[in-house]
Tab-separated table of C-alpha atoms and ligand atoms in Angstrom:
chain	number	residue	atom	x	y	z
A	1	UNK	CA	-93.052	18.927	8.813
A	2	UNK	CA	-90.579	20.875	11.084
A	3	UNK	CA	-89.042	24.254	9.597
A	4	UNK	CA	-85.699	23.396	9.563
A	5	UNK	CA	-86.329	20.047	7.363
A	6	UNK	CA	-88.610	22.302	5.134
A	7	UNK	CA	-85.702	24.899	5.007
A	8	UNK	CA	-83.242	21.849	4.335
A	9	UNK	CA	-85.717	20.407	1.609
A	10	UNK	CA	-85.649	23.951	-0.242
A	11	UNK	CA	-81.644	24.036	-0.156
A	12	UNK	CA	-81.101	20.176	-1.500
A	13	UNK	CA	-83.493	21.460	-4.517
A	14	UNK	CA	-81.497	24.473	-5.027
A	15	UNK	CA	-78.281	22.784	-4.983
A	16	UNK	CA	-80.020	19.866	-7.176
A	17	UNK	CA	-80.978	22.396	-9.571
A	18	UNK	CA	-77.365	24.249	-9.732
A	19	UNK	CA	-75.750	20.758	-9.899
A	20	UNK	CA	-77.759	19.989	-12.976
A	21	UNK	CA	-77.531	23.789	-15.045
A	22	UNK	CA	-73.792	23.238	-14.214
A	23	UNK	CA	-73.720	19.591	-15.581
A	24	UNK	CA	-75.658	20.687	-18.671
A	25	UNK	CA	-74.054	23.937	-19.000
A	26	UNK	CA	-73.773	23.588	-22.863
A	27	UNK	CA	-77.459	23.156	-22.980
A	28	UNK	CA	-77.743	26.675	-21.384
A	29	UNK	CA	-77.487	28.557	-24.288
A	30	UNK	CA	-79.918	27.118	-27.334
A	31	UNK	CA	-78.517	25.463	-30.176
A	32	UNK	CA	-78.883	28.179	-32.598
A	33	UNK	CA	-78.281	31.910	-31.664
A	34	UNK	CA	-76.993	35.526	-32.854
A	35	UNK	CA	-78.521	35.243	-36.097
A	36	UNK	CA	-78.618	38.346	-38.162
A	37	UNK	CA	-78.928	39.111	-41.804
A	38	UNK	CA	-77.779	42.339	-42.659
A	39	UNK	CA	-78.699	44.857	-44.405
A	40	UNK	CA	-81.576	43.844	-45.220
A	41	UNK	CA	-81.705	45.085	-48.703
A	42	UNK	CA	-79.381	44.107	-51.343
A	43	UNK	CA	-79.289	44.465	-54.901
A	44	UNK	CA	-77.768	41.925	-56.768
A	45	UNK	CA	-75.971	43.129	-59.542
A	46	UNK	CA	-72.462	43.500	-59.220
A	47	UNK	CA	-72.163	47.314	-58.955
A	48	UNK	CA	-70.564	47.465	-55.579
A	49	UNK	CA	-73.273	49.168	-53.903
A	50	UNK	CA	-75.315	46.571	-51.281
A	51	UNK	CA	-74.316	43.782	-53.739
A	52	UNK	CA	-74.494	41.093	-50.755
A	53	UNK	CA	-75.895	41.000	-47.560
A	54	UNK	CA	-74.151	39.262	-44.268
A	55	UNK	CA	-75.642	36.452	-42.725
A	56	UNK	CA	-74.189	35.616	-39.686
A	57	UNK	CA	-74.749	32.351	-37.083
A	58	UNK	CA	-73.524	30.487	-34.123
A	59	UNK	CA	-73.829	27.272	-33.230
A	60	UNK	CA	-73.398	24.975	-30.161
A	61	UNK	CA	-73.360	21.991	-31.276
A	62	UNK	CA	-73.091	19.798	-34.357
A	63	UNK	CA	-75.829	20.326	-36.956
A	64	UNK	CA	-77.110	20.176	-40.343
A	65	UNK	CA	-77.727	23.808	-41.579
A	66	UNK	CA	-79.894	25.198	-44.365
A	67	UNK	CA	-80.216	28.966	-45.448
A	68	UNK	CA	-83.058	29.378	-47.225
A	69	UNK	CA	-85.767	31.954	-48.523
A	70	UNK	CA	-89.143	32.075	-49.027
A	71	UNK	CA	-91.225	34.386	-51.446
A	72	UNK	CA	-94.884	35.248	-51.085
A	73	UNK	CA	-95.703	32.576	-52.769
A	74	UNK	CA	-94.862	30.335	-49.875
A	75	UNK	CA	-91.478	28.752	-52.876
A	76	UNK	CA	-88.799	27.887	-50.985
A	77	UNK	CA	-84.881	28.363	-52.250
A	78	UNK	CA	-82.287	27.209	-50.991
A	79	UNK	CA	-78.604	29.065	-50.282
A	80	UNK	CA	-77.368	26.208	-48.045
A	81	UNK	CA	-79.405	22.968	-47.922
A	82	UNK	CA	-78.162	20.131	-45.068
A	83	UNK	CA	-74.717	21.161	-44.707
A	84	UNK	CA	-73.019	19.654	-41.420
A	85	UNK	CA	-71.669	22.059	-39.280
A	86	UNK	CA	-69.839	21.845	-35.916
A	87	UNK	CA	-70.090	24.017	-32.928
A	88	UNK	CA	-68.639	27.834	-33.831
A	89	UNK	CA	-69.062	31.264	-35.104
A	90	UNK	CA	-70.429	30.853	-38.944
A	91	UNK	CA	-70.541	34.465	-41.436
A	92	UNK	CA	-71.348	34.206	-44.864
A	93	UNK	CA	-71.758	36.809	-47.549
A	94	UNK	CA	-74.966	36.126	-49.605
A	95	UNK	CA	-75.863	37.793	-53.137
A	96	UNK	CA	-78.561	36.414	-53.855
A	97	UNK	CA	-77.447	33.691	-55.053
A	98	UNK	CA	-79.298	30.317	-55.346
A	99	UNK	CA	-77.437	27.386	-55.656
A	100	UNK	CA	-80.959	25.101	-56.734
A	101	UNK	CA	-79.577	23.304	-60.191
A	102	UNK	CA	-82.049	23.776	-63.443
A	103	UNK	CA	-82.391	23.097	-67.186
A	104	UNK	CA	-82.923	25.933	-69.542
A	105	UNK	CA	-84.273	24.671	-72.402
A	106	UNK	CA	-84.433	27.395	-75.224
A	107	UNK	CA	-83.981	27.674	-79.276
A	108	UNK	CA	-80.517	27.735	-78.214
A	109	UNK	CA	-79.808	24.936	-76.583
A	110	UNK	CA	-80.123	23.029	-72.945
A	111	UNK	CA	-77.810	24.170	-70.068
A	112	UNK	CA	-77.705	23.212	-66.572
A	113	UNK	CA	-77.924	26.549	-64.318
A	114	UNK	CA	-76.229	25.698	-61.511
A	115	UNK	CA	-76.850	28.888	-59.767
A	116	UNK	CA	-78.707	31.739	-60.383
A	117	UNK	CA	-79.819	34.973	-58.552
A	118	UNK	CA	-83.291	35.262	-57.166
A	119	UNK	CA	-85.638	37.784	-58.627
A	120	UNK	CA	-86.308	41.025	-56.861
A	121	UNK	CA	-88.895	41.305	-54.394
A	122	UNK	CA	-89.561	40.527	-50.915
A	123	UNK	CA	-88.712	37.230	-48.926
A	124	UNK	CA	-88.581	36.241	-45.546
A	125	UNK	CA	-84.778	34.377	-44.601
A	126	UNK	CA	-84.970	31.349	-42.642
A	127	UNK	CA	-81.310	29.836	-40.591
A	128	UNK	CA	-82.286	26.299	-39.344
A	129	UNK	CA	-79.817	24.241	-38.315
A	130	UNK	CA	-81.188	20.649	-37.434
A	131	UNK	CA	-79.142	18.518	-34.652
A	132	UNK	CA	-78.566	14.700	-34.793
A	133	UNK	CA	-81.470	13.773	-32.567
A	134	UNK	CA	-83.208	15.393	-34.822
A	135	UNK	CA	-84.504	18.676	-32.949
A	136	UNK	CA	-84.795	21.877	-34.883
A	137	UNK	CA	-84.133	25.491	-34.753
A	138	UNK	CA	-84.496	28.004	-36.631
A	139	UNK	CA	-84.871	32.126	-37.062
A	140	UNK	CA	-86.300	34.085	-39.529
A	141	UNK	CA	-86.896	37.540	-40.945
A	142	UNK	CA	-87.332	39.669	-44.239
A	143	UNK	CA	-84.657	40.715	-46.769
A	144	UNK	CA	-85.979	42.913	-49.755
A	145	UNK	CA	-84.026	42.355	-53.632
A	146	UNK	CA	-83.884	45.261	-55.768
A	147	UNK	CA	-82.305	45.903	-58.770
A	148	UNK	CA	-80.699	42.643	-59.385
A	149	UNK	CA	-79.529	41.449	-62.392
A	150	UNK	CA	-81.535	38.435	-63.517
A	151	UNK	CA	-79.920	37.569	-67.081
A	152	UNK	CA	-78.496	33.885	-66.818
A	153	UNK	CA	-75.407	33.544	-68.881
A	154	UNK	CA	-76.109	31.424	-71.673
A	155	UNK	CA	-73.574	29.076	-73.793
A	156	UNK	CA	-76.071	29.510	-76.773
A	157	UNK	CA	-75.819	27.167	-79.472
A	158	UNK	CA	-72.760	25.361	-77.783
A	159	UNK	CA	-71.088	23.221	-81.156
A	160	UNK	CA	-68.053	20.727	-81.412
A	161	UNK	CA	-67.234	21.085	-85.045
A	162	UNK	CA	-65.961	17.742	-85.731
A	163	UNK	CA	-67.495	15.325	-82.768
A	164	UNK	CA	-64.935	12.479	-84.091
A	165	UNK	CA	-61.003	14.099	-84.342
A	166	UNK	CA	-57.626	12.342	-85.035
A	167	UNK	CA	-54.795	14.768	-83.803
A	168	UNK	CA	-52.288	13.219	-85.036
A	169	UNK	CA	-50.890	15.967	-87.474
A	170	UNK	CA	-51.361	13.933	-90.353
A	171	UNK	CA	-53.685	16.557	-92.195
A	172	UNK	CA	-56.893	14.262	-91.838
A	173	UNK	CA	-58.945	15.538	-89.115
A	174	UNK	CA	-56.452	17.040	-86.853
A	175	UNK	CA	-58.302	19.530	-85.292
A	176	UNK	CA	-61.744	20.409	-83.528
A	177	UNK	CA	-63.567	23.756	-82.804
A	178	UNK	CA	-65.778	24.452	-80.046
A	179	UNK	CA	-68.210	27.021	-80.043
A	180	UNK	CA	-70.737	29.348	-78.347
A	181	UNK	CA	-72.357	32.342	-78.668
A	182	UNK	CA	-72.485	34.335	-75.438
A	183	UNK	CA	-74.927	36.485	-74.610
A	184	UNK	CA	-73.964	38.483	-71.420
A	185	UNK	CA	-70.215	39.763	-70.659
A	186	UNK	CA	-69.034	37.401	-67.843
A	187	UNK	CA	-66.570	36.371	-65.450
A	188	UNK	CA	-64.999	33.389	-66.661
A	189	UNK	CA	-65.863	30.746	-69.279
A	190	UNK	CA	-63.517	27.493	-69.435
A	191	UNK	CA	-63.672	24.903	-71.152
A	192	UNK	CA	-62.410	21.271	-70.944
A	193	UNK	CA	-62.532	18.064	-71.707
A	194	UNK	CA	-63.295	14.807	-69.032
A	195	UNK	CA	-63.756	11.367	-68.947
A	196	UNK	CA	-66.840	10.650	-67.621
A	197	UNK	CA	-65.362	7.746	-65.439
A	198	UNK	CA	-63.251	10.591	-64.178
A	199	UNK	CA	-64.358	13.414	-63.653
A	200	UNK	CA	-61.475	15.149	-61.565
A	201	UNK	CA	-59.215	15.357	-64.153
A	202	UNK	CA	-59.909	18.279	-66.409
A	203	UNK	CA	-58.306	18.651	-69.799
A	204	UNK	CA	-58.638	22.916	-70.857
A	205	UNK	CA	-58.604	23.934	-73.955
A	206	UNK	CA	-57.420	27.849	-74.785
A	207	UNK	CA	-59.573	30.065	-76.153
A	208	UNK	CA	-58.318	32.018	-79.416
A	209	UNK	CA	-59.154	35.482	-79.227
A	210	UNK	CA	-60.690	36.034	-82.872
A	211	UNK	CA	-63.744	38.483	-82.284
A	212	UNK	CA	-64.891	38.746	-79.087
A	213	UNK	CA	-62.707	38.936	-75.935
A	214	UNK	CA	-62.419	36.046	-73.607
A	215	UNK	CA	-65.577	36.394	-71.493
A	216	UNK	CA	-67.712	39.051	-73.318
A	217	UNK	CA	-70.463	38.713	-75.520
A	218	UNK	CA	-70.271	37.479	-78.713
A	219	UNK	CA	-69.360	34.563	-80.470
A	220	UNK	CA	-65.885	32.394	-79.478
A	221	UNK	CA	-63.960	29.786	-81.188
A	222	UNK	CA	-61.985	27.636	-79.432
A	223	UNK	CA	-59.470	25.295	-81.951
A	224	UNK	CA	-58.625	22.240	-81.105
A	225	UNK	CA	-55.581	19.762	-81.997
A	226	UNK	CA	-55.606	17.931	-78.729
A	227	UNK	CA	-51.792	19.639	-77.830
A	228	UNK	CA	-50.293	18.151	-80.331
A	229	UNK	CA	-48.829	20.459	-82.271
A	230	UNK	CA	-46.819	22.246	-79.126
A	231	UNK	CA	-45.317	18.711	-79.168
A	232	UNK	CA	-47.892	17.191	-76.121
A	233	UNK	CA	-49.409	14.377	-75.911
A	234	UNK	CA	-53.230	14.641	-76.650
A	235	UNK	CA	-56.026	12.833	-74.087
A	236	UNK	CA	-56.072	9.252	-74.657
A	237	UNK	CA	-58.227	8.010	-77.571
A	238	UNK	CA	-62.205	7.691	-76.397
A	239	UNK	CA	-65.214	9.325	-76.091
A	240	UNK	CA	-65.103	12.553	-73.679
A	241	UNK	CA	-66.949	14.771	-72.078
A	242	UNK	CA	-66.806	18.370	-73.341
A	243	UNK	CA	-68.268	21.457	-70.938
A	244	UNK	CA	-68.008	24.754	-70.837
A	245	UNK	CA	-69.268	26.659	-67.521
A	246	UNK	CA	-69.546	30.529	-67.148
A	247	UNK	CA	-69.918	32.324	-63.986
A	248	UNK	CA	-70.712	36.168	-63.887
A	249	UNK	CA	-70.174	38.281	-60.995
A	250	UNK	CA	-73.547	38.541	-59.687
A	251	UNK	CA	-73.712	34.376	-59.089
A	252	UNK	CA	-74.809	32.909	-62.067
A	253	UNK	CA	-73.266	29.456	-62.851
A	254	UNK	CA	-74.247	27.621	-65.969
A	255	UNK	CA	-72.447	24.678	-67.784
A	256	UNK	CA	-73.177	23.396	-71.039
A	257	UNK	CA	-72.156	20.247	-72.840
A	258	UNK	CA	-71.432	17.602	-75.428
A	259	UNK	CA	-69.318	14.952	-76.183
A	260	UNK	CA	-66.129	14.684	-78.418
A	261	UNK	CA	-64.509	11.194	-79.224
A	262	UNK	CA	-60.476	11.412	-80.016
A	263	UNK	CA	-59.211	8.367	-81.710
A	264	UNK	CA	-55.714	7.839	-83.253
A	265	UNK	CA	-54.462	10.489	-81.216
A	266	UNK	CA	-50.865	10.963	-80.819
A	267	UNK	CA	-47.790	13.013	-81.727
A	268	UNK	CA	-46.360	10.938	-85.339
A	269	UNK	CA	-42.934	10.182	-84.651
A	270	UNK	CA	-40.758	8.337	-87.102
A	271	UNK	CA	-37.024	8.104	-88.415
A	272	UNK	CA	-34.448	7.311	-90.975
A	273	UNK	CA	-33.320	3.734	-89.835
A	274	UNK	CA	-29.796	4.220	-88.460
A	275	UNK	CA	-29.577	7.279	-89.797
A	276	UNK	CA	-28.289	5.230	-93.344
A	277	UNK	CA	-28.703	5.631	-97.175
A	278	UNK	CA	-27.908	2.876	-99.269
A	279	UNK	CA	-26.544	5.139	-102.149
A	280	UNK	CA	-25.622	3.187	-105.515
A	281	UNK	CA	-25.415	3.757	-109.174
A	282	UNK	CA	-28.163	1.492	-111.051
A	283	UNK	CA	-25.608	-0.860	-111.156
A	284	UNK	CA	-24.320	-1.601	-107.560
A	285	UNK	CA	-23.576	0.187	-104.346
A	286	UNK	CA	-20.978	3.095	-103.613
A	287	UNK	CA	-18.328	2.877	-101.237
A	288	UNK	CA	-17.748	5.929	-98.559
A	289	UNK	CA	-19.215	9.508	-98.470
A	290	UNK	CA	-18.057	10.117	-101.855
A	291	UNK	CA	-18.786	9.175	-105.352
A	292	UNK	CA	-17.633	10.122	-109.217
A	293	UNK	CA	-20.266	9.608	-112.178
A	294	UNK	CA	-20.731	10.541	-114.937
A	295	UNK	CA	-23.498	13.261	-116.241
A	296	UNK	CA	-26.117	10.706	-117.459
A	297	UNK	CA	-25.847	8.409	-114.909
A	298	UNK	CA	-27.999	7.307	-112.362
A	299	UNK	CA	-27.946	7.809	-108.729
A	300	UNK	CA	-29.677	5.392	-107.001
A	301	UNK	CA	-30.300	4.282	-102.676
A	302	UNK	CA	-32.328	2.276	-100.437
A	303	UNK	CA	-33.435	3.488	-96.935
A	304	UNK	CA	-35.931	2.286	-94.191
A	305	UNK	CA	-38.246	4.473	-92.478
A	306	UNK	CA	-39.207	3.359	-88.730
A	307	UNK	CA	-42.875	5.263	-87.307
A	308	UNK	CA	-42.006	4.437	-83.621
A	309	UNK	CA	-45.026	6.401	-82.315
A	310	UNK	CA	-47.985	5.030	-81.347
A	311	UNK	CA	-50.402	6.545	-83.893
A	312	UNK	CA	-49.956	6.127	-88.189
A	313	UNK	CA	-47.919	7.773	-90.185
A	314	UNK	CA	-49.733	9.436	-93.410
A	315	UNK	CA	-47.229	8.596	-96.489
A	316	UNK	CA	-48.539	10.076	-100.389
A	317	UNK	CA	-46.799	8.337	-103.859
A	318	UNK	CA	-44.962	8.885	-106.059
A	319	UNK	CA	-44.238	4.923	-105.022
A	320	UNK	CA	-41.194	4.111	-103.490
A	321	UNK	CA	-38.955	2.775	-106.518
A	322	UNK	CA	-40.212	6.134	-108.759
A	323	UNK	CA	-37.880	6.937	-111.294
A	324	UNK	CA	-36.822	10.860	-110.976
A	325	UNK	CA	-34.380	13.104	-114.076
A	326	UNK	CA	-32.806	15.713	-111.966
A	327	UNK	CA	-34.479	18.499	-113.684
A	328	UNK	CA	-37.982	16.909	-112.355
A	329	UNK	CA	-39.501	17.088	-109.127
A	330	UNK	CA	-42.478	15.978	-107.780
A	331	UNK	CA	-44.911	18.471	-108.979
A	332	UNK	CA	-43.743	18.353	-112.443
A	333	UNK	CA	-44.508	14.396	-111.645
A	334	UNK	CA	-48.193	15.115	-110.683
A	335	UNK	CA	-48.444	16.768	-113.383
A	336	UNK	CA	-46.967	14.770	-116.271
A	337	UNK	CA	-48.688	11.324	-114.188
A	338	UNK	CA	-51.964	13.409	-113.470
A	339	UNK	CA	-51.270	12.256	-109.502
A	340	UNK	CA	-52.506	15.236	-107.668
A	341	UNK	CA	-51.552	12.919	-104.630
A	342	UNK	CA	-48.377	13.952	-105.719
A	343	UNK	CA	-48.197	17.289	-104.840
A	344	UNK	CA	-47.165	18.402	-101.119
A	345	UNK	CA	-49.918	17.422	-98.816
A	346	UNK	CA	-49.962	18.702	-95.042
A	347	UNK	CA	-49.556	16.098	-92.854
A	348	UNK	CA	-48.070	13.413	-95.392
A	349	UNK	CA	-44.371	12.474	-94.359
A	350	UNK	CA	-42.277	11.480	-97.159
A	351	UNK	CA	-38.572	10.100	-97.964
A	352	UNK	CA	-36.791	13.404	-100.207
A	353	UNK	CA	-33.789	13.599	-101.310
A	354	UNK	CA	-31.724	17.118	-102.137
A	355	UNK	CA	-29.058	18.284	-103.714
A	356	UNK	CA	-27.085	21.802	-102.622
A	357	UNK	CA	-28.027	22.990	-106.102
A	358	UNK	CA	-32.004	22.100	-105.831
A	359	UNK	CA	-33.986	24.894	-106.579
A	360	UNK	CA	-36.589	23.946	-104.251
A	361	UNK	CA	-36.583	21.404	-101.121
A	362	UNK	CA	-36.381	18.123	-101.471
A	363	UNK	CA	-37.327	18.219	-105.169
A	364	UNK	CA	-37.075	14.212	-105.128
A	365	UNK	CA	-39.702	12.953	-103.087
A	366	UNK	CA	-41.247	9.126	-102.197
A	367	UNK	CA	-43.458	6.834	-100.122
A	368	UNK	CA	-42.232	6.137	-97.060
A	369	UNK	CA	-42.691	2.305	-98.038
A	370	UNK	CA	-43.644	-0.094	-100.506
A	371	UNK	CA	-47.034	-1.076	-101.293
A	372	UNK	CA	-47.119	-4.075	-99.685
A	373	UNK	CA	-45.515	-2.502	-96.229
A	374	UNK	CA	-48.770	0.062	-96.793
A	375	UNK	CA	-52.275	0.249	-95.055
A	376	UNK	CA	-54.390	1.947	-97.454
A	377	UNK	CA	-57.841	2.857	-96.789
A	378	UNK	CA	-60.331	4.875	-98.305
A	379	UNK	CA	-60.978	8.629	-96.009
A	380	UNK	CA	-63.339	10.903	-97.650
A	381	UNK	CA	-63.389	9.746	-101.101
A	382	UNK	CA	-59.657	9.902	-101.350
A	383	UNK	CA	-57.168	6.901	-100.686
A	384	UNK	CA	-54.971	7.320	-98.290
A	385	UNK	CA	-52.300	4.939	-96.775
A	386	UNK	CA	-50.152	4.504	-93.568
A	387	UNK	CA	-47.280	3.068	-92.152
A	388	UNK	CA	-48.784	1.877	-89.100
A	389	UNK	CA	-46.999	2.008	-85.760
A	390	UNK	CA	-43.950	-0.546	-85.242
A	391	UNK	CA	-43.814	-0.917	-88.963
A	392	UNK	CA	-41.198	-0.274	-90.909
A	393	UNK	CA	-41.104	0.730	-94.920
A	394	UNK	CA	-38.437	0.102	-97.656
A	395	UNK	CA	-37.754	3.324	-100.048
A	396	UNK	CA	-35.494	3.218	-103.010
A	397	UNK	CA	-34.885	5.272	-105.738
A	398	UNK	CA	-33.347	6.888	-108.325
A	399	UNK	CA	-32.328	10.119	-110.164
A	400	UNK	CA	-30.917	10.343	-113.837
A	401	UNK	CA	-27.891	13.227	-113.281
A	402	UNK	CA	-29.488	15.141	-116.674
A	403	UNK	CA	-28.079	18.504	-115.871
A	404	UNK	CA	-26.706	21.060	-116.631
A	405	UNK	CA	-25.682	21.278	-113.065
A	406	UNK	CA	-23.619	24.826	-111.881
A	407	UNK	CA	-20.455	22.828	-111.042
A	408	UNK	CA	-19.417	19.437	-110.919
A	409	UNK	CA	-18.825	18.676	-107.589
A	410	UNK	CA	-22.552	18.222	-105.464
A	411	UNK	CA	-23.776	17.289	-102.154
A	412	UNK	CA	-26.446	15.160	-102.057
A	413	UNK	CA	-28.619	13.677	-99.043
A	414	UNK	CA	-31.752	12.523	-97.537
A	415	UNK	CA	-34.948	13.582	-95.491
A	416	UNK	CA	-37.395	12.574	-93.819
A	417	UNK	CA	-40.106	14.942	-94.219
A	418	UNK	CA	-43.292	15.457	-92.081
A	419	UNK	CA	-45.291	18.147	-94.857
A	420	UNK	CA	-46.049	21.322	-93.929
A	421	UNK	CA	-44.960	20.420	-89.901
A	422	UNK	CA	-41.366	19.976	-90.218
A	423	UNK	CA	-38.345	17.730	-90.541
A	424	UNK	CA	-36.628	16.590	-87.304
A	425	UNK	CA	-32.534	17.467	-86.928
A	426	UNK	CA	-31.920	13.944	-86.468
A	427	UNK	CA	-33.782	13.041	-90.096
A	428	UNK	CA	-32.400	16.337	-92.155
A	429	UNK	CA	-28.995	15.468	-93.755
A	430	UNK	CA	-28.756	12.287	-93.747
A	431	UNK	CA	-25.899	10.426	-94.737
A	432	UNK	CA	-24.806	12.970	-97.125
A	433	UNK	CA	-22.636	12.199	-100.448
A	434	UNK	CA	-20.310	14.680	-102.215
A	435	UNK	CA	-20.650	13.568	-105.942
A	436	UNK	CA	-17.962	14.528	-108.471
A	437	UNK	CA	-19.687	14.445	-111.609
A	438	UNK	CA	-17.385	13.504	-114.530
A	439	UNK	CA	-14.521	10.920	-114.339
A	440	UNK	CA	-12.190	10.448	-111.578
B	501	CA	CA1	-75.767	46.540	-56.214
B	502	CA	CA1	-55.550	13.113	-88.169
């Protein structure tokens, strides 16, 4: 072979080789590099001194990436496990945090720890990033833990008072608690509700501060009435999910929970129909917003109560139809009848009438319905009955004008009263009747 073709062999290999590192030019550089992890000892526990260390990474092309360390022991836990990554500059602080689910099963209870902080001592850090053809890299060194905090939050003896709640505001199982005992101060603690089918969409529920401080330890109480008594709407009736997770500063992450089943939820609504008395003497009905009889007589109505809400209304007796003198009420009633059901109840709505010169509200009091227009079922020993949603009831009444009243001229008119929650504007003074009492 002649020099020159030897010389010209040498130069179409050289330019063969420069065509191909320039062609493959992003093969040049491996696909893993500048890796450091620094400093290289931490201590984990939220003082602000070396808390976290840096880990820093490039990659040049698209990858699955783990972070991971490795005690003497040869155990291997996992920061990052399989994450896909594309090509770029990657930093990340680390705390020692392991994010390698568990159970802790104790005298207190079983929570999931989510993530928790390694114990000190020595490992050695491994970055391996793994490409879709399925070629790894990796580097490696040693980062030393020291004085970390290892106490894992725990939700200790996590309780839902009353597993089974109706927050409806009728008096009967309205609310729910939800409690823990904490044993480390923390970060944050929540606590909501989900549906399991969903589990996206978080209800909270507010802590009440009662002893310890949102977040410390100690024991907290969370009540429960499903929003309903600030007027909202409470999570549809069913079984839910209830969790509380706590996260301290040093990376712990534990969730605890149960399950809580809501059934007749809702916020009661119901109303005077029309807004109308039927006022009468016993014998027949009165004309107009004013009337004239005479001490002795009787005052007598009809009215209809409406529950348009979507949950039952709780009613108590006396029965609609109750005879009342006007120096009784319904407490002297329970009494003289032995009907503690009389007395106010929370929760129960009842038809009232008053008169300006009452001494106390709505001494007058009824059923929202008859009977028959009733559901009554037995709660707890006690009987208790409804007007069920759609339904209407049928209240009449009457009062025997005994006297002596203060003057003869007196308003009367009617209420619909929701006990110990309120009376709505639109069902307080209704259809109100002067009465002259004495002849025209
Ligand atoms: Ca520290
Ligand atoms: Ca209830």
């Amino acid at each position: 072979m002649s020099l020159l073709s030897r010389k010209g062999l040498i130069l179409a290999w050289a330019l063969l080789v420069l065509a191909a590192l320039f062609l493959g030019g992003c093969h040049l550089r491996p696909m893993l590099y500048d890796v450091s992890v620094a400093p290289q000892v931490i201590s984990p526990n939220a003082d602000g001194n070396d808390d976290a260390t840096n880990i820093e990474y490039k990659l040049t092309r698209n990858a699955d990436l783990s972070i991971y360390f490795v005690d003497a022991q040869g155990e291997r836990f996992y920061f990052r496990k399989d994450r896909p990554r594309s090509p770029g500059d990657y930093r990340v602080l680390w705390g020692g945090g392991i994010n390698q689910a568990y159970w802790l099963e104790n005298e207190f209870g079983r929570q999931l720890v989510k993530s928790w902080v390694l114990p000190d001592g020595l490992y050695t850090w491994v970055v391996e990033a793994t490409d879709a053809e399925g070629i790894t890299a990796r580097a490696e060194g040693q980062i030393e833990l020291q004085a970390g905090d290892p106490v894992v939050p725990e939700l200790r003896q996590f309780t839902v008072a009353v597993p089974e709640f109706t927050p409806n505001q009728d008096g009967l199982r309205d609310r729910t608690g939800i409690s823990y005992y904490l044993n480390k101060d923390v970060e944050t603690v929540q606590v909501y509700l989900y549906d399991p089918a969903d589990p996206g969409t978080r209800y909270p529920i507010e802590e009440q501060e009662r002893v310890a401080e949102s977040g410390k330890r100690g024991y907290h109480y969370y009540d429960y009435d499903g929003g309903v008594d600030r007027g909202a709407e409470p999570p549809p009736d069913g079984t839910w999910v209830v969790e509380a997770e706590a996260r301290d500063l040093v990376g712990h992450h534990v969730v605890v929970s149960d399950t809580l089943t809501i059934r007749d939820g809702g916020k009661p609504r119901a109303l005077v129909v029309n807004g109308v008395i039927h006022w009468g003497d016993a014998v027949r009905g009165l004309e107009g917003t004013e009337a004239y009889l005479p001490l002795g007589a009787t005052l007598c109505f009809t009215t209809y109560i409406e529950n348009y809400s979507r949950v039952p209304i709780r009613t108590s007796g006396p029965p609609s139809g109750t005879p009342y003198r006007s120096d009784q009420n319904f407490n002297t009633l329970a009494v003289e009848t032995a009907e503690d059901s009389y007395h106010e109840q929370p929760g129960v709505w009842r038809f009232g009438v008053n008169f300006d010169v009452s001494e106390t509200d709505f001494p007058y009091r009824w059923a929202v319905g008859k009977p028959e227009e009733l559901r009554c079922e037995e709660i707890e020993g006690q009987e208790q009955c409804f007007l069920d949603p759609g339904e209407r009831g049928t209240v009449s009444g009457c009062i025997e004008l005994i006297g002596p009243f203060p003057r003869n001229q007196i308003y009367a008119w009617g209420g619909l009263i929701h006990q110990w929650v309120g009376i709505d504007a639109m069902n307080n003074y209704v259809d109100r009747l002067l009465i002259n009492i004495g002849e025209p």
